[in-house]
GROMACS .gro file of C-alpha atoms in nm:
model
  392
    1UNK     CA    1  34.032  19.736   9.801
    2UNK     CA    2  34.077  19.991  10.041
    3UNK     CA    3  33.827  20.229  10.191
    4UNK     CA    4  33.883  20.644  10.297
    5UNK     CA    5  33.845  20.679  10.638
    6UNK     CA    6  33.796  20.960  10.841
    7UNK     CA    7  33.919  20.905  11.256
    8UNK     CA    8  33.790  21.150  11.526
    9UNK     CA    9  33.792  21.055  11.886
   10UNK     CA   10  33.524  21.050  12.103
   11UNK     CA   11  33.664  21.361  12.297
   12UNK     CA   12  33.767  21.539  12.036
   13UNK     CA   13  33.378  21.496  11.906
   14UNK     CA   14  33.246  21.572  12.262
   15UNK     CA   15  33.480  21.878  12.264
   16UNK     CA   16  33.378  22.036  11.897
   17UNK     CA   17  33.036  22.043  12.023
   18UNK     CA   18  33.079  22.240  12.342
   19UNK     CA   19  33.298  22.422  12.177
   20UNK     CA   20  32.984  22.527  11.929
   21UNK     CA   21  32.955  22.690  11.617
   22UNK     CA   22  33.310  22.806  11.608
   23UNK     CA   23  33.412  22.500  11.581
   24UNK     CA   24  33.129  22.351  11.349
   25UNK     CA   25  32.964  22.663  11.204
   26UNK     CA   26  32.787  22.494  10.933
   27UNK     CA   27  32.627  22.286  11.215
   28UNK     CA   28  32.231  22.382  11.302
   29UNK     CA   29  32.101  22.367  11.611
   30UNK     CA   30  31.747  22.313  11.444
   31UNK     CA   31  31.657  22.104  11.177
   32UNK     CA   32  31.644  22.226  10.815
   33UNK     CA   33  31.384  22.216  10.535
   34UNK     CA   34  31.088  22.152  10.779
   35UNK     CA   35  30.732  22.215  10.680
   36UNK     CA   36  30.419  22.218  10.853
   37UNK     CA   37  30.184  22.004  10.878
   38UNK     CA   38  29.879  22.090  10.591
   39UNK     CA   39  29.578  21.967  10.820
   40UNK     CA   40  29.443  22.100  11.128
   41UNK     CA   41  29.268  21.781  11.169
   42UNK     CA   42  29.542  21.714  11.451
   43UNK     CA   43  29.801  21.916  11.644
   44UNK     CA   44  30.093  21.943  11.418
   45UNK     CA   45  30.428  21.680  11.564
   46UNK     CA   46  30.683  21.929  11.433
   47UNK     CA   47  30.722  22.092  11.757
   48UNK     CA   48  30.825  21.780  11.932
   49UNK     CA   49  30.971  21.654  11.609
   50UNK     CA   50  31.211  21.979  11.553
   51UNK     CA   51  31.280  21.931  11.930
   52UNK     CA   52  31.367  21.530  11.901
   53UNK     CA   53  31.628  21.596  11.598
   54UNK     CA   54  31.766  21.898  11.736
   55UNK     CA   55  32.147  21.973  11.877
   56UNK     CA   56  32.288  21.678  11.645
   57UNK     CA   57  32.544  21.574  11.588
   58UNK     CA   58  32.594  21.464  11.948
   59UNK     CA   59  32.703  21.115  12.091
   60UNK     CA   60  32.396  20.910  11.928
   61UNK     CA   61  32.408  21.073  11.619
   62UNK     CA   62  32.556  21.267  11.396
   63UNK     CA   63  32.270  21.364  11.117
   64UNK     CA   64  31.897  21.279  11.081
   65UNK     CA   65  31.646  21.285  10.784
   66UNK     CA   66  31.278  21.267  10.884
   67UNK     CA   67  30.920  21.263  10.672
   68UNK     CA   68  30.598  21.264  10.864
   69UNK     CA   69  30.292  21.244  10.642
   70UNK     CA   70  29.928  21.088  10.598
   71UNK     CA   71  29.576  21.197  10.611
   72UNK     CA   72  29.652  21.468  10.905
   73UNK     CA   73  29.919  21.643  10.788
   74UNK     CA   74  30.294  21.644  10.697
   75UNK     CA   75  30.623  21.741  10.830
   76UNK     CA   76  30.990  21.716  10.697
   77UNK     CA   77  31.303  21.809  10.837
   78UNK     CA   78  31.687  21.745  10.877
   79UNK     CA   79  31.926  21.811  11.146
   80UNK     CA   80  32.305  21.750  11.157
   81UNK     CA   81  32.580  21.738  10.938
   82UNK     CA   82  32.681  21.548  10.599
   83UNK     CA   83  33.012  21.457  10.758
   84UNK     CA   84  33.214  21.537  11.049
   85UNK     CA   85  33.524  21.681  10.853
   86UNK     CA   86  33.323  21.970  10.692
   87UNK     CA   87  33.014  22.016  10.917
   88UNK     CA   88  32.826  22.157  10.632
   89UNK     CA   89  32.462  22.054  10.704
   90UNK     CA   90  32.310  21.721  10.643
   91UNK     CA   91  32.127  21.709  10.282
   92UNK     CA   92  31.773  21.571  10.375
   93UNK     CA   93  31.717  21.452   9.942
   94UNK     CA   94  32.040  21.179  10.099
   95UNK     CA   95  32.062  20.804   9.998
   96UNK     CA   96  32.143  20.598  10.264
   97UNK     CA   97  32.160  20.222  10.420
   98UNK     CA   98  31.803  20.111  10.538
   99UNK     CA   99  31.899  19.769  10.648
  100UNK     CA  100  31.611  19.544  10.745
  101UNK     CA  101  31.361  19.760  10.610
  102UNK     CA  102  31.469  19.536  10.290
  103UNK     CA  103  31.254  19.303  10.447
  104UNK     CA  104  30.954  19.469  10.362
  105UNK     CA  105  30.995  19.460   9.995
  106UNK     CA  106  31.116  19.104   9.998
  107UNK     CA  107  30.758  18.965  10.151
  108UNK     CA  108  30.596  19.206   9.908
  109UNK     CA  109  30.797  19.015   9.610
  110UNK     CA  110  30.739  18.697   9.768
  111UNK     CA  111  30.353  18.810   9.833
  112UNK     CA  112  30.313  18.892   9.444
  113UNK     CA  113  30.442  18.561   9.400
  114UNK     CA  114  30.194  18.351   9.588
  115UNK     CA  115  29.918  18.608   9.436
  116UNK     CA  116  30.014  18.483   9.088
  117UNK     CA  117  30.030  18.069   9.215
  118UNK     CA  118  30.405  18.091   9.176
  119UNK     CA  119  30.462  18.039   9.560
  120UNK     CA  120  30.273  17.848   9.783
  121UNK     CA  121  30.298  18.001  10.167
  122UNK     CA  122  30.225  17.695  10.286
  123UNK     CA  123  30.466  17.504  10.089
  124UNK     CA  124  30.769  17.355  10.261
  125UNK     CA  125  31.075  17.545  10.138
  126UNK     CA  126  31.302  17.233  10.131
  127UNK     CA  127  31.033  17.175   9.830
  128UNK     CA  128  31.134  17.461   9.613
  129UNK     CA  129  31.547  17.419   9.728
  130UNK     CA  130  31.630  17.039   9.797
  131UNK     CA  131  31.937  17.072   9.701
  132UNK     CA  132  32.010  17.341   9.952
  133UNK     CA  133  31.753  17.265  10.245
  134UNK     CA  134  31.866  16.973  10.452
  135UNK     CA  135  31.608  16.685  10.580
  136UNK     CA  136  31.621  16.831  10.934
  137UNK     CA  137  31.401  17.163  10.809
  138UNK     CA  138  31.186  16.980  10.549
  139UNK     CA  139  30.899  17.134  10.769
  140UNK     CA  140  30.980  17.511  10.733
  141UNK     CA  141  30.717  17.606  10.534
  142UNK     CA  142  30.760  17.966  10.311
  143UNK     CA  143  30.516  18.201  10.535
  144UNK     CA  144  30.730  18.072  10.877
  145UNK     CA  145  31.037  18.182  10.626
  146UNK     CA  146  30.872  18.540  10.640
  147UNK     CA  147  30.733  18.536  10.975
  148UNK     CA  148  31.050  18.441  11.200
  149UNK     CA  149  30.855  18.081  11.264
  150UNK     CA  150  31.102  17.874  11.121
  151UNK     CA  151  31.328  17.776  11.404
  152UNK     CA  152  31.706  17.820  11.203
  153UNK     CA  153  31.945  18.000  11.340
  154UNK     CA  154  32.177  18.239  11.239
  155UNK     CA  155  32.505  18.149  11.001
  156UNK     CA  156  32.812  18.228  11.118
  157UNK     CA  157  33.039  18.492  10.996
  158UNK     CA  158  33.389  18.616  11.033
  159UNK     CA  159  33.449  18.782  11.371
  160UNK     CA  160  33.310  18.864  11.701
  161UNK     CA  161  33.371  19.262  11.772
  162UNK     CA  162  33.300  19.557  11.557
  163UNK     CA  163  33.631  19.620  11.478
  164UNK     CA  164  33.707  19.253  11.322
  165UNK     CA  165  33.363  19.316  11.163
  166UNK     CA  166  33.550  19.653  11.014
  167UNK     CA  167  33.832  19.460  10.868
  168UNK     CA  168  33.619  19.208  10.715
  169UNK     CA  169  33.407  19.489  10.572
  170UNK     CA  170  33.443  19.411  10.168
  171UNK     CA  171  33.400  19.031  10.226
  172UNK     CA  172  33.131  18.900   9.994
  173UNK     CA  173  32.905  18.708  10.145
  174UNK     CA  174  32.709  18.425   9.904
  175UNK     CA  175  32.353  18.330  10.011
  176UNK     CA  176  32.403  17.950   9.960
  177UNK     CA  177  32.657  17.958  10.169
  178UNK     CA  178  32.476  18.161  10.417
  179UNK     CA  179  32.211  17.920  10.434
  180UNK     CA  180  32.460  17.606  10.457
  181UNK     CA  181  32.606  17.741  10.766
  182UNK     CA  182  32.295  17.831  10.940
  183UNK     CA  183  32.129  17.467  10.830
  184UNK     CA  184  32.418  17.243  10.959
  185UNK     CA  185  32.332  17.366  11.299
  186UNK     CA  186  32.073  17.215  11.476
  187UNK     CA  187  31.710  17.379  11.489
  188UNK     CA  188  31.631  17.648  11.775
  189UNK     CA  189  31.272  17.506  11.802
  190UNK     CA  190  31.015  17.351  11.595
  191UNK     CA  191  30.867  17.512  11.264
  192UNK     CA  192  30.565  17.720  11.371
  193UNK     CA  193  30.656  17.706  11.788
  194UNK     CA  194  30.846  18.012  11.865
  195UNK     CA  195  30.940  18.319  11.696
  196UNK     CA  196  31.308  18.409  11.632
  197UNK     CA  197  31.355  18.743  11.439
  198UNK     CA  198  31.660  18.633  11.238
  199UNK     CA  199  31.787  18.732  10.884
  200UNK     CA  200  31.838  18.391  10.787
  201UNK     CA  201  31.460  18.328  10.653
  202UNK     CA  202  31.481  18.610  10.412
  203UNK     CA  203  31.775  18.517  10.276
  204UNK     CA  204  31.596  18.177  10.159
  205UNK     CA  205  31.322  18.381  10.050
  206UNK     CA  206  31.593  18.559   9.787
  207UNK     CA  207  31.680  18.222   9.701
  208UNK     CA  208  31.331  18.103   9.687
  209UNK     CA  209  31.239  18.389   9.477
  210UNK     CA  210  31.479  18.328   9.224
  211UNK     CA  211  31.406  17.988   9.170
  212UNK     CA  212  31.043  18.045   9.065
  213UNK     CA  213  31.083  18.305   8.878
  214UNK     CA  214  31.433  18.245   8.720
  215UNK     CA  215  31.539  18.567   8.746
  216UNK     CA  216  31.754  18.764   8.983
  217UNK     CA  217  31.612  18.857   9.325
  218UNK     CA  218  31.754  19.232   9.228
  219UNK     CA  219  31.575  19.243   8.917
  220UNK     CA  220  31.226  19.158   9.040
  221UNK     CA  221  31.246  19.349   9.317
  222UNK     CA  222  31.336  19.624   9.019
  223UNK     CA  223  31.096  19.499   8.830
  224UNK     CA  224  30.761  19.469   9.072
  225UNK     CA  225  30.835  19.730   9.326
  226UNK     CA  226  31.102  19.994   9.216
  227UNK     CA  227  30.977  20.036   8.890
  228UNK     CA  228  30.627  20.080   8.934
  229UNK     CA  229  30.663  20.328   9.212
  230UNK     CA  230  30.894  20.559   9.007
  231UNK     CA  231  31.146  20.464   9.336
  232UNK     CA  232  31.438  20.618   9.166
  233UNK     CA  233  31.658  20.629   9.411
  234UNK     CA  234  31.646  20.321   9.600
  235UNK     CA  235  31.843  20.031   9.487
  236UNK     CA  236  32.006  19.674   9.571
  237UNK     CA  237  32.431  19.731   9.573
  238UNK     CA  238  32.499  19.372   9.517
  239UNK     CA  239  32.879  19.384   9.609
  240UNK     CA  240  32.939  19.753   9.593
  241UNK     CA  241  33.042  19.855   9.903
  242UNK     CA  242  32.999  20.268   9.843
  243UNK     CA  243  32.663  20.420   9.834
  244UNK     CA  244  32.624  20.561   9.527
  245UNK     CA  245  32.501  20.905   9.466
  246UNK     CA  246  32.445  21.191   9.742
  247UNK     CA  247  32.473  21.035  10.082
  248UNK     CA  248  32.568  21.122  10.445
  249UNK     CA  249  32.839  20.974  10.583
  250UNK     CA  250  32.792  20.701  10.873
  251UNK     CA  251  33.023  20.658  11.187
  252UNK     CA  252  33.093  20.398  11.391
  253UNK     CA  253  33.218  20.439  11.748
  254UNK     CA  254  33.543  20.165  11.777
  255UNK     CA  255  33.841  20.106  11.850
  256UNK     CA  256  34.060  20.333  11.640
  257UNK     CA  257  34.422  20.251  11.499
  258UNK     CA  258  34.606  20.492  11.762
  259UNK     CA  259  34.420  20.214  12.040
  260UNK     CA  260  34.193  20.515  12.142
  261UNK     CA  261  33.753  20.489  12.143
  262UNK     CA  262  33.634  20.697  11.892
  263UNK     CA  263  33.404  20.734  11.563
  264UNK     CA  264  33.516  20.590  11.219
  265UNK     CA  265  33.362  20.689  10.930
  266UNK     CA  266  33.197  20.290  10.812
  267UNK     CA  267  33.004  20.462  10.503
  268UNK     CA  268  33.206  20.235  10.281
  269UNK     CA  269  33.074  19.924  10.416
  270UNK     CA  270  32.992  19.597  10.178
  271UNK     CA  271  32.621  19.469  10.287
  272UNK     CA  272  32.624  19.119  10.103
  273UNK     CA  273  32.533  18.949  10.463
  274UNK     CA  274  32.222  19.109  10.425
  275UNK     CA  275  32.109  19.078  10.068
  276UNK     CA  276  31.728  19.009  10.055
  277UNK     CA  277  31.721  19.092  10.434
  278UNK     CA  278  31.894  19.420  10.455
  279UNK     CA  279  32.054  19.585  10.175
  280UNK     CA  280  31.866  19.814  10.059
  281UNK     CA  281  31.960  20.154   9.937
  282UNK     CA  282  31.701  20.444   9.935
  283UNK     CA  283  31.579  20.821  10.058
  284UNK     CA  284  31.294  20.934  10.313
  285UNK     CA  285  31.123  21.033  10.002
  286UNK     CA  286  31.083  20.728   9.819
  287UNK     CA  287  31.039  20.507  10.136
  288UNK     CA  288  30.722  20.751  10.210
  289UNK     CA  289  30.567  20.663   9.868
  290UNK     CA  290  30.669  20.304   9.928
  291UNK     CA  291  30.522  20.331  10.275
  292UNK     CA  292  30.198  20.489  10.141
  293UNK     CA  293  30.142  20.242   9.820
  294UNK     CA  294  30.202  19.939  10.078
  295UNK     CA  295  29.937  20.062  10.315
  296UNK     CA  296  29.692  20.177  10.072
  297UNK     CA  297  29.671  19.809   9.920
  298UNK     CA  298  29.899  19.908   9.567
  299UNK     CA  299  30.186  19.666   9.571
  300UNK     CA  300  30.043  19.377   9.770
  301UNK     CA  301  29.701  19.279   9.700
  302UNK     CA  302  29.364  19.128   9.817
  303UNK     CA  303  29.367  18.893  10.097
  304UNK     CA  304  29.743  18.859  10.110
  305UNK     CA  305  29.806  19.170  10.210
  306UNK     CA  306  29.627  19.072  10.548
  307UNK     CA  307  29.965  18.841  10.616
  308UNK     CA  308  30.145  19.168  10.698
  309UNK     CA  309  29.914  19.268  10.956
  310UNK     CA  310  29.867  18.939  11.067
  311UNK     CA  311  30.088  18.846  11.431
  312UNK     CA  312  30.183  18.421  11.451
  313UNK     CA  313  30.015  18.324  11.791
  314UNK     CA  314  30.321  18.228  11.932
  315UNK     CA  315  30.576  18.338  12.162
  316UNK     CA  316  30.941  18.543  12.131
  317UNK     CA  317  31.228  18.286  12.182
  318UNK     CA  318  31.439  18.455  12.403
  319UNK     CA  319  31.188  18.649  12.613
  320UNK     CA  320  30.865  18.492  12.573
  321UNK     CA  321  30.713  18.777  12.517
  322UNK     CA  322  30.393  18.748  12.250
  323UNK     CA  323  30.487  18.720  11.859
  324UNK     CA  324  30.556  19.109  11.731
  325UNK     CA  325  30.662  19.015  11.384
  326UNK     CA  326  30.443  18.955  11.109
  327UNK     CA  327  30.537  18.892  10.720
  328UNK     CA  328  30.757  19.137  10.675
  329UNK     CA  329  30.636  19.442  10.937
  330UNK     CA  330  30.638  19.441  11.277
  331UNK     CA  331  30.338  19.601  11.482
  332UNK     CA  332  30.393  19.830  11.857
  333UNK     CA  333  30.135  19.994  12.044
  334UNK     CA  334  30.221  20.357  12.061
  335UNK     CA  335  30.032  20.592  12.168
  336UNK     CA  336  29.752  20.386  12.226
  337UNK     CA  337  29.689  20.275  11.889
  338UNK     CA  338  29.879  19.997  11.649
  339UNK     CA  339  30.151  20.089  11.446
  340UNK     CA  340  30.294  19.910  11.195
  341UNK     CA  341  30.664  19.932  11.025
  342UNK     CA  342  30.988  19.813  10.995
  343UNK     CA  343  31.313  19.969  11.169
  344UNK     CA  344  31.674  19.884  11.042
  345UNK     CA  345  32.020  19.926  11.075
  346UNK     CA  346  32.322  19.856  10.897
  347UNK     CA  347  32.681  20.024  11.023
  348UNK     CA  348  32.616  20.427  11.038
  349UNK     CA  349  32.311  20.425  10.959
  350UNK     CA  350  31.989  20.366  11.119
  351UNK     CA  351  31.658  20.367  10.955
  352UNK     CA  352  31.215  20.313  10.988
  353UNK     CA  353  30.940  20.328  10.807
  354UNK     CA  354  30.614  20.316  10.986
  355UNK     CA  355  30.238  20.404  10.959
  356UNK     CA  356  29.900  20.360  11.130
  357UNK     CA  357  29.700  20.092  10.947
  358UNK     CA  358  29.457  20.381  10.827
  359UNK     CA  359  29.727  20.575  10.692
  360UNK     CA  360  29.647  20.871  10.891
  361UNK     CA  361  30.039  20.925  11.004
  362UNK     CA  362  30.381  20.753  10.814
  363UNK     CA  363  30.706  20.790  10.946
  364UNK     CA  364  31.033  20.769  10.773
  365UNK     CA  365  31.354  20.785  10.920
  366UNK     CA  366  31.718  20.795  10.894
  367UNK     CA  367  31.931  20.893  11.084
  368UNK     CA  368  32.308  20.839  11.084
  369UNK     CA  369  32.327  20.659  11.468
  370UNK     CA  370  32.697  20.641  11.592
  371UNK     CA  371  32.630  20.251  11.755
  372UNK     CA  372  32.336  20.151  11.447
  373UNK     CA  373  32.405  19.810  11.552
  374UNK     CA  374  32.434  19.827  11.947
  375UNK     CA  375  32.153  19.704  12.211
  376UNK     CA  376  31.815  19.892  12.203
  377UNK     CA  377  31.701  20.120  12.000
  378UNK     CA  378  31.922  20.464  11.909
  379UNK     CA  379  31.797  20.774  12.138
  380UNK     CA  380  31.750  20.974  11.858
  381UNK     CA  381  31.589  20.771  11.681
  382UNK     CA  382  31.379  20.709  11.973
  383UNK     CA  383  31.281  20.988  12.056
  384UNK     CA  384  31.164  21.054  11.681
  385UNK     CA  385  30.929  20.759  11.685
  386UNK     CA  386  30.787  20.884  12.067
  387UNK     CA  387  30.724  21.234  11.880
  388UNK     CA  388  30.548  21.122  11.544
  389UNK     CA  389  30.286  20.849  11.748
  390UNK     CA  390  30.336  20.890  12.127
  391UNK     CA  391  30.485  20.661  12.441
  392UNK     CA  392  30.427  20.271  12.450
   0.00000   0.00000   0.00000
């Protein structure tokens, strides 16, 4: 199977923007379909918001989608373009790739779960998969799973650069397999001692997911989450490697086939390495009313939704820094107060949602980052989180 791909070079990029509209008329230097914020509770972020997504695409980025909302106020608006080789503008109602937020709604599955008696946090997982879960992790219990505690390490996968990741791009990736490779290795640390934010415990938590309930992990996340919500335009791919429905395309700067640097479009990208940690398919839309229903205590319920706002007192394992993960969010001090989300990023596409633990301000995010994969966090996308909540 063979995907369309669009090639531009990274000058010929850098030289369509200073060339301006003439070059990209459908291109606006200001975001689109913005709204002001309905409270005067607080000043309004779309000032600094409009000002953080404005001028795209540039070398970051090439589109972004934002929602602000809560009890003081809301704000939407787009910037950039739905793909390079038209430059119309960037449609903000888009699908795209969230990535890791997938996370998110796997510990809210998995939360249900233990709700209902069906899974026991405490539990070893080797207990619920002993036919997949070696001797050596018989002590990773199903909350370390969900809380990075669990001291496996990554699988392996085909390649080492970008551009043998790009050829391997439609390989599909099988979970048990996944977890073989990363559980022949030996352990990282201890169960419960360190805290290694990995993929690898999610994608047991699939597995663990299906085995209680004997179902798909698509279907109940269908089922408990999508469903409910009226989330009609998020989904799980599975295998497909094309977004399906309205999207904007994602680039990826590489190594192109002429040996130049430049952006390819990845859009068609298979995300089976992910699965229940990062495959996800949605809009800004329906990850605000996913964002809002999580936080206001509706899909995770009574004491267990205190797990997601609950840090393991431990330490990172490669900079020692305290634990910052918790079942399925993560939690940053910006602008002096606790906020609480989930970024992600899968190739083109970068993506958050976030929220005080009041509710009184959400974020959602995508936007289409030209390195969605590289170290630290996009600019861009950055610089929208610094506008919506303040500095660390």
């Amino acid at each position: 199977m063979k995907s369309r791909t669009r090639l531009l070079t990274a000058a010929a990029l850098v030289a369509a923007l200073a060339a301006g509209p003439s070059v990209l008329p459908a291109v606006a230097s200001a975001p689109a379909a913005s709204a002001p914020a309905a409270s005067s509770a607080a000043p309004s972020p779309g000032p600094a918001l409009e000002a953080a997504i404005a001028g795209l695409p540039s070398a970051d980025a090439t589109a972004a989608l934002v929602r602000v909302g809560g009890k003081k106020g809301a704000w939407h608006g787009s910037s950039g373009v739905h793909d390079l080789a038209t430059g119309r503008p960037a449609d903000p109602a888009a699908r795209f790739r969230a990535g890791s937020v997938t996370k998110v709604f796997t510990a809210a599955v998995a939360l249900q779960l233990a709700r209902e008696g069906r899974l026991d946090l405490d539990r070893s997982a080797r207990s619920y998969l002993p036919e997949l879960i070696p001797a050596a992790y018989r002590g990773v219990t199903v909350r370390q799973l969900l809380n990075h505690t669990h001291g496996i390490p990554a699988p392996d996968f085909p390649g080492t650069t970008v551009e043998e990741w790009y050829a391997n791009r439609f390989q599909v990736h099988h979970p048990e397999d996944m977890v073989r490779s990363a559980t022949s290795k030996k352990r990282e640390f201890a169960p419960g001692e360190r805290q290694h934010y990995l993929n690898i415990g999610y994608t047991i938590t699939g597995l663990l997911i299906e085995r209680v309930t004997h179902d798909s992990y698509e279907r109940q996340v269908a089922r408990r989450v999508l469903g409910p919500l009226g989330l009609r335009n998020t989904y799980l791919p599975g295998a497909a490697p094309r977004i399906a429905g309205p999207h904007n395309h994602g680039y990826q700067t590489m190594r192109l086939d002429d040996g130049t640097t430049g952006l390819r479009d990845v859009s068609v990208w298979g995300a089976t390495d992910g699965w229940a940690a990062g495959d996800i398919i949605s809009t800004t839309a329906d990850l605000e009313r996913f964002t809002n229903a999580l936080f206001e205590g509706r899909v995770v319920r009574g004491p267990l939704l205190e797990e997601m706002f609950t840090l393991p007192g431990v330490t990172d394992f490669g900079t020692g820094e305290p634990a910052a993960y918790s079942v399925g969010l993560s939690m940053k001090v910006l602008g002096g107060r606790e906020v609480w989300g989930k970024t992600g990023g899968r190739w083109g596409y970068n993506a958050a949602i976030a929220s005080t633990r009041d509710g009184s301000r959400t974020l959602v995010y995508s936007v289409n980052s030209t390195d969605a994969k590289g170290q630290g966090m996009n600019p861009t996308a950055e610089t929208i989180m610094v506008a919506a909540y303040g500095r660390p």
